[in-house]
Coordinates of C-alpha atoms in Angstrom, one line a residue:
Chain G
X1 CA -9.5 6.1 -4.2
X2 CA -9.2 8.9 -6.9
X3 CA -12.8 9.7 -6.5
X4 CA -12.4 10.0 -2.7
X5 CA -9.4 12.2 -3.1
X6 CA -11.3 14.4 -5.6
X7 CA -14.2 14.6 -3.1
X8 CA -11.9 15.6 -0.3
X9 CA -10.3 18.2 -2.5
X10 CA -13.6 19.8 -3.5
X11 CA -14.8 19.8 0.1
X12 CA -11.6 21.5 1.3
X13 CA -11.9 24.1 -1.5
X14 CA -15.5 24.7 -0.6
X15 CA -14.7 25.0 3.0
X16 CA -11.8 27.4 2.5
X17 CA -13.9 29.6 0.3
X18 CA -16.5 30.2 2.9
X19 CA -16.2 33.9 3.7
X20 CA -17.6 33.5 7.2
X21 CA -15.5 33.8 10.3
X22 CA -14.0 30.4 9.7
X23 CA -11.2 31.2 7.2
X24 CA -8.8 28.6 8.3
X25 CA -8.7 25.4 6.3
X26 CA -7.7 22.3 8.2
X27 CA -6.1 19.3 6.5
X28 CA -7.6 16.0 7.2
X29 CA -5.5 13.8 9.6
X30 CA -3.9 10.9 7.8
X31 CA -5.6 7.7 8.7
X32 CA -3.2 5.0 9.8
X33 CA -4.6 1.5 9.4
X34 CA -3.1 0.1 12.6
X35 CA -3.6 -3.4 13.5
X36 CA -2.9 -4.9 16.9
X37 CA -0.1 -7.5 16.7
X38 CA 0.8 -10.0 19.3
X39 CA 4.4 -11.2 19.4
X40 CA 6.3 -13.6 21.6
X41 CA 9.9 -13.5 22.7
X42 CA 11.6 -16.3 24.6
X43 CA 15.2 -16.6 25.5
X44 CA 17.6 -17.2 28.3
X45 CA 18.6 -14.4 30.7
X46 CA 22.0 -14.5 32.4
X47 CA 22.6 -12.9 35.8
X48 CA 23.4 -9.2 35.2
X49 CA 22.2 -9.3 31.6
X50 CA 19.6 -7.6 29.5
X51 CA 17.9 -9.2 26.4
X52 CA 15.7 -7.3 24.0
X53 CA 13.5 -7.6 21.0
X54 CA 12.9 -4.7 18.6
X55 CA 9.6 -3.8 16.8
X56 CA 8.1 -0.8 15.1
X57 CA 4.8 1.0 15.6
X58 CA 3.3 3.2 12.9
X59 CA 1.9 5.9 15.1
X60 CA 1.7 6.9 18.8
X61 CA -0.2 4.1 20.5
X62 CA -0.4 1.9 23.5
X63 CA 1.4 -1.4 24.1
X64 CA 1.5 -4.0 26.7
X65 CA 3.8 -6.8 27.8
X66 CA 3.2 -9.9 29.8
X67 CA 6.0 -11.9 31.4
X68 CA 4.4 -15.3 31.1
X69 CA 7.0 -17.6 32.5
X70 CA 10.3 -17.7 34.3
X71 CA 11.8 -21.2 34.4
X72 CA 15.2 -22.4 35.6
X73 CA 17.3 -24.3 33.1
X74 CA 16.5 -27.5 35.0
X75 CA 12.8 -27.0 34.1
X76 CA 11.6 -25.8 37.6
X77 CA 9.2 -22.9 37.5
X78 CA 10.5 -20.0 39.6
X79 CA 7.3 -18.2 40.6
X80 CA 9.0 -16.0 43.1
X81 CA 11.8 -14.7 40.9
X82 CA 11.4 -11.0 40.1
X83 CA 13.0 -9.7 36.9
X84 CA 12.8 -6.4 34.9
X85 CA 10.4 -6.0 32.0
X86 CA 10.5 -2.8 30.1
X87 CA 9.8 -0.8 26.9
X88 CA 12.5 1.4 25.4
X89 CA 14.4 2.0 22.2
X90 CA 17.3 0.2 20.5
X91 CA 20.6 2.1 21.1
X92 CA 24.0 0.8 20.2
X93 CA 24.0 -2.9 21.2
X94 CA 21.3 -2.6 23.8
X95 CA 17.8 -1.4 24.6
X96 CA 17.6 1.8 26.5
X97 CA 14.6 1.2 28.8
X98 CA 12.3 4.1 29.4
X99 CA 9.2 2.4 30.9
X100 CA 9.6 -0.6 33.2
X101 CA 8.3 -2.8 35.9
X102 CA 10.0 -5.4 38.1
X103 CA 7.7 -8.3 38.4
X104 CA 7.2 -12.0 38.8
X105 CA 5.7 -14.0 36.0
X106 CA 1.9 -14.0 35.5
X107 CA -0.9 -14.3 33.0
X108 CA -1.9 -10.7 32.8
X109 CA 0.0 -7.9 31.4
X110 CA 2.4 -6.5 34.0
X111 CA 3.5 -3.6 31.8
X112 CA 1.3 -1.2 29.9
X113 CA 3.0 1.7 28.1
X114 CA 2.6 4.5 25.5
X115 CA 4.9 4.3 22.5
X116 CA 5.6 7.0 20.0
X117 CA 5.8 6.3 16.3
X118 CA 9.0 4.5 15.4
X119 CA 11.2 1.7 16.5
X120 CA 11.0 0.4 20.1
X121 CA 12.2 -2.6 22.0
X122 CA 10.9 -4.8 24.8
X123 CA 13.6 -5.6 27.3
X124 CA 13.9 -8.3 29.9
X125 CA 16.7 -7.8 32.4
X126 CA 18.2 -8.7 35.8
X127 CA 17.2 -5.9 38.2
X128 CA 19.8 -7.3 40.6
X129 CA 19.6 -10.5 42.6
X130 CA 19.6 -13.1 39.9
X131 CA 22.0 -15.9 40.7
X132 CA 21.3 -18.5 38.0
X133 CA 20.3 -18.3 34.3
X134 CA 16.6 -18.3 33.6
X135 CA 14.5 -19.1 30.6
X136 CA 11.7 -16.5 30.1
X137 CA 8.8 -16.1 27.8
X138 CA 7.2 -12.7 27.1
X139 CA 4.1 -12.0 25.1
X140 CA 3.7 -8.4 24.0
X141 CA 1.1 -6.5 22.0
X142 CA 1.5 -3.4 19.9
X143 CA 0.1 -1.8 16.9
X144 CA 1.8 -2.2 13.6
Chain P
X1 CA -3.7 20.5 -1.7
X2 CA -3.2 23.8 0.2
X3 CA -1.9 25.5 -2.9
X4 CA -5.1 24.5 -4.7
X5 CA -7.2 26.0 -2.0
X6 CA -5.3 29.2 -1.9
X7 CA -5.5 29.7 -5.7
X8 CA -9.3 29.0 -5.8
X9 CA -10.0 31.7 -3.2
X10 CA -8.0 34.6 -4.5
X11 CA -11.1 36.0 -6.2
X12 CA -13.1 36.1 -3.0
X13 CA -10.5 37.2 -0.5
X14 CA -7.6 39.5 -1.0
X15 CA -4.4 37.6 -0.7
X16 CA -2.0 39.0 1.8
X17 CA 1.7 38.7 2.0
X18 CA 1.4 36.3 4.9
X19 CA -0.3 33.7 2.7
X20 CA 3.0 32.5 1.3
X21 CA 3.4 28.8 1.7
X22 CA 6.8 27.4 2.1
X23 CA 7.7 23.9 1.3
X24 CA 9.9 21.9 3.7
X25 CA 13.5 21.7 2.7
X26 CA 14.3 18.4 1.0
X27 CA 18.1 18.9 1.2
X28 CA 19.5 16.1 3.3
X29 CA 21.5 17.2 6.3
X30 CA 25.1 16.4 6.5
X31 CA 26.4 13.9 9.0
X32 CA 27.5 15.7 12.2
X33 CA 27.6 12.8 14.7
X34 CA 30.1 10.0 14.5
X35 CA 29.6 6.8 16.4
X36 CA 32.1 3.9 16.6
X37 CA 31.0 0.3 16.9
X38 CA 33.7 -2.1 18.1
X39 CA 33.5 -5.7 19.1
X40 CA 34.4 -9.3 18.4
X41 CA 33.1 -11.0 15.3
X42 CA 33.0 -14.8 15.2
X43 CA 33.0 -17.0 12.1
X44 CA 29.6 -17.0 10.3
X45 CA 28.2 -14.6 13.0
X46 CA 26.4 -11.3 12.7
X47 CA 26.5 -8.3 15.0
X48 CA 24.5 -5.1 14.8
X49 CA 24.4 -1.6 16.3
X50 CA 21.5 0.8 16.5
X51 CA 21.8 4.5 16.1
X52 CA 19.4 7.4 16.0
X53 CA 19.2 9.8 13.0
X54 CA 18.0 13.1 14.4
X55 CA 16.9 14.6 11.1
X56 CA 16.5 13.6 7.4
X57 CA 20.1 13.4 6.1
X58 CA 23.1 11.5 4.9
X59 CA 24.4 8.4 6.7
X60 CA 27.9 7.1 6.0
X61 CA 29.1 3.7 7.2
X62 CA 32.6 2.5 7.1
X63 CA 34.1 -0.9 8.1
X64 CA 37.4 0.6 9.2
X65 CA 39.2 -2.6 10.2
X66 CA 39.1 -6.2 11.1
X67 CA 42.1 -7.3 13.0
X68 CA 43.4 -10.5 14.6
X69 CA 41.7 -12.5 11.9
X70 CA 42.9 -15.8 10.5
X71 CA 42.0 -16.1 6.8
X72 CA 43.5 -18.4 4.3
X73 CA 45.0 -16.7 1.3
X74 CA 42.6 -18.3 -1.2
X75 CA 39.5 -16.6 0.3
X76 CA 38.6 -13.0 0.0
X77 CA 39.1 -10.8 3.1
X78 CA 35.5 -9.4 2.8
X79 CA 32.5 -9.0 5.0
X80 CA 28.9 -8.2 4.5
X81 CA 27.7 -4.9 5.8
X82 CA 24.4 -3.1 5.5
X83 CA 22.1 -0.5 7.1
X84 CA 18.7 -1.4 8.2
X85 CA 16.0 -1.3 10.9
X86 CA 16.2 -3.1 14.3
X87 CA 13.8 -6.0 14.1
X88 CA 13.3 -8.8 16.5
X89 CA 16.7 -9.9 18.0
X90 CA 18.7 -8.4 15.1
X91 CA 18.9 -5.8 12.4
X92 CA 17.0 -6.3 9.2
X93 CA 19.1 -4.7 6.5
X94 CA 17.6 -2.7 3.7
X95 CA 20.5 -3.5 1.5
X96 CA 23.9 -5.3 1.9
X97 CA 27.3 -4.8 0.4
X98 CA 30.3 -7.1 0.5
X99 CA 33.3 -5.0 1.3
X100 CA 36.9 -5.2 2.4
X101 CA 37.8 -3.3 5.5
X102 CA 39.5 0.0 4.8
X103 CA 38.9 3.5 3.7
X104 CA 35.2 4.4 3.2
X105 CA 32.5 5.1 3.3
X106 CA 31.4 1.7 2.2
X107 CA 27.7 2.6 2.5
X108 CA 26.3 6.0 2.0
X109 CA 22.6 6.9 1.9
X110 CA 19.9 9.3 2.9
X111 CA 17.8 8.3 5.8
X112 CA 14.7 9.7 7.5
X113 CA 14.8 10.7 11.2
X114 CA 14.5 7.7 13.4
X115 CA 16.2 4.6 14.7
X116 CA 18.3 2.6 12.3
X117 CA 21.0 0.0 12.6
X118 CA 24.0 -1.4 10.8
X119 CA 24.6 -5.1 10.5
X120 CA 28.0 -6.8 10.0
X121 CA 28.1 -10.4 8.9
X122 CA 31.1 -12.8 8.6
X123 CA 30.9 -14.8 5.4
X124 CA 32.5 -17.9 6.6
X125 CA 36.1 -17.0 5.5
X126 CA 37.5 -16.7 9.0
X127 CA 38.8 -19.6 11.1
X128 CA 38.5 -17.7 14.4
X129 CA 37.2 -14.6 16.1
X130 CA 38.4 -11.1 15.1
X131 CA 38.1 -7.6 16.4
X132 CA 36.3 -5.1 14.2
X133 CA 35.6 -1.4 14.1
X134 CA 32.8 0.3 12.2
X135 CA 32.3 4.1 12.0
X136 CA 28.8 5.5 11.5
X137 CA 28.5 9.2 10.6
X138 CA 24.9 10.6 10.7
X139 CA 22.9 13.8 11.3

């Protein structure tokens, strides 16, 4: 690591000392060793409610979320029920949603978004129209 | 690294007054925003509240009061409080303190810009729910 740092330093000095037209030295961009992480979030959503799960991303990057299942408390799958799925940021006691989709459950990502470096949340909420509590399961992928 | 580059080239290129490099200020900003977190705390439960620090600076957290609480006289009237990062369905504290409600701040620290949270936990001393108020002052 020290040898690499020394090499970068020497290259930068050599570059900056070039008396040609290029006199501006540019710093190397920091390399973030980001790894794609898959997380799962399952809970019960009450009518009119919002549930959320917080996570951090180390740099601006893409993320996706898949609402895999919506099941009534009696165990019946509710394939026609549409609920809200979104990305946002934790604020107070909730998640302020900034990117969202209203969708039924499925086995492909319904939401793909762009997240800036920092703390975010994935939210599942009643967009209006829910009459009974529903169990949900979300799989989401983000860099960490 | 930029300073090294500049010093190594002064023999080749005349330094101008515009070459002065300035370091970013490391002085933490004072808290200028106050948020109040109120709610109901149940025995052995935790609650949390997320807030955004706009710039590197000082964050003060105070557990102002817990009211309507039923606590026997032989247990301390104390609660666990700590700042941290929202994680999962809660707040993952960086550190925790056991404090009695009252004048603060109970927790004071310097935070980077970003989203943080404060977590309050009941330690099992209460026999019923209570109302609480936490004040968070931050840049």
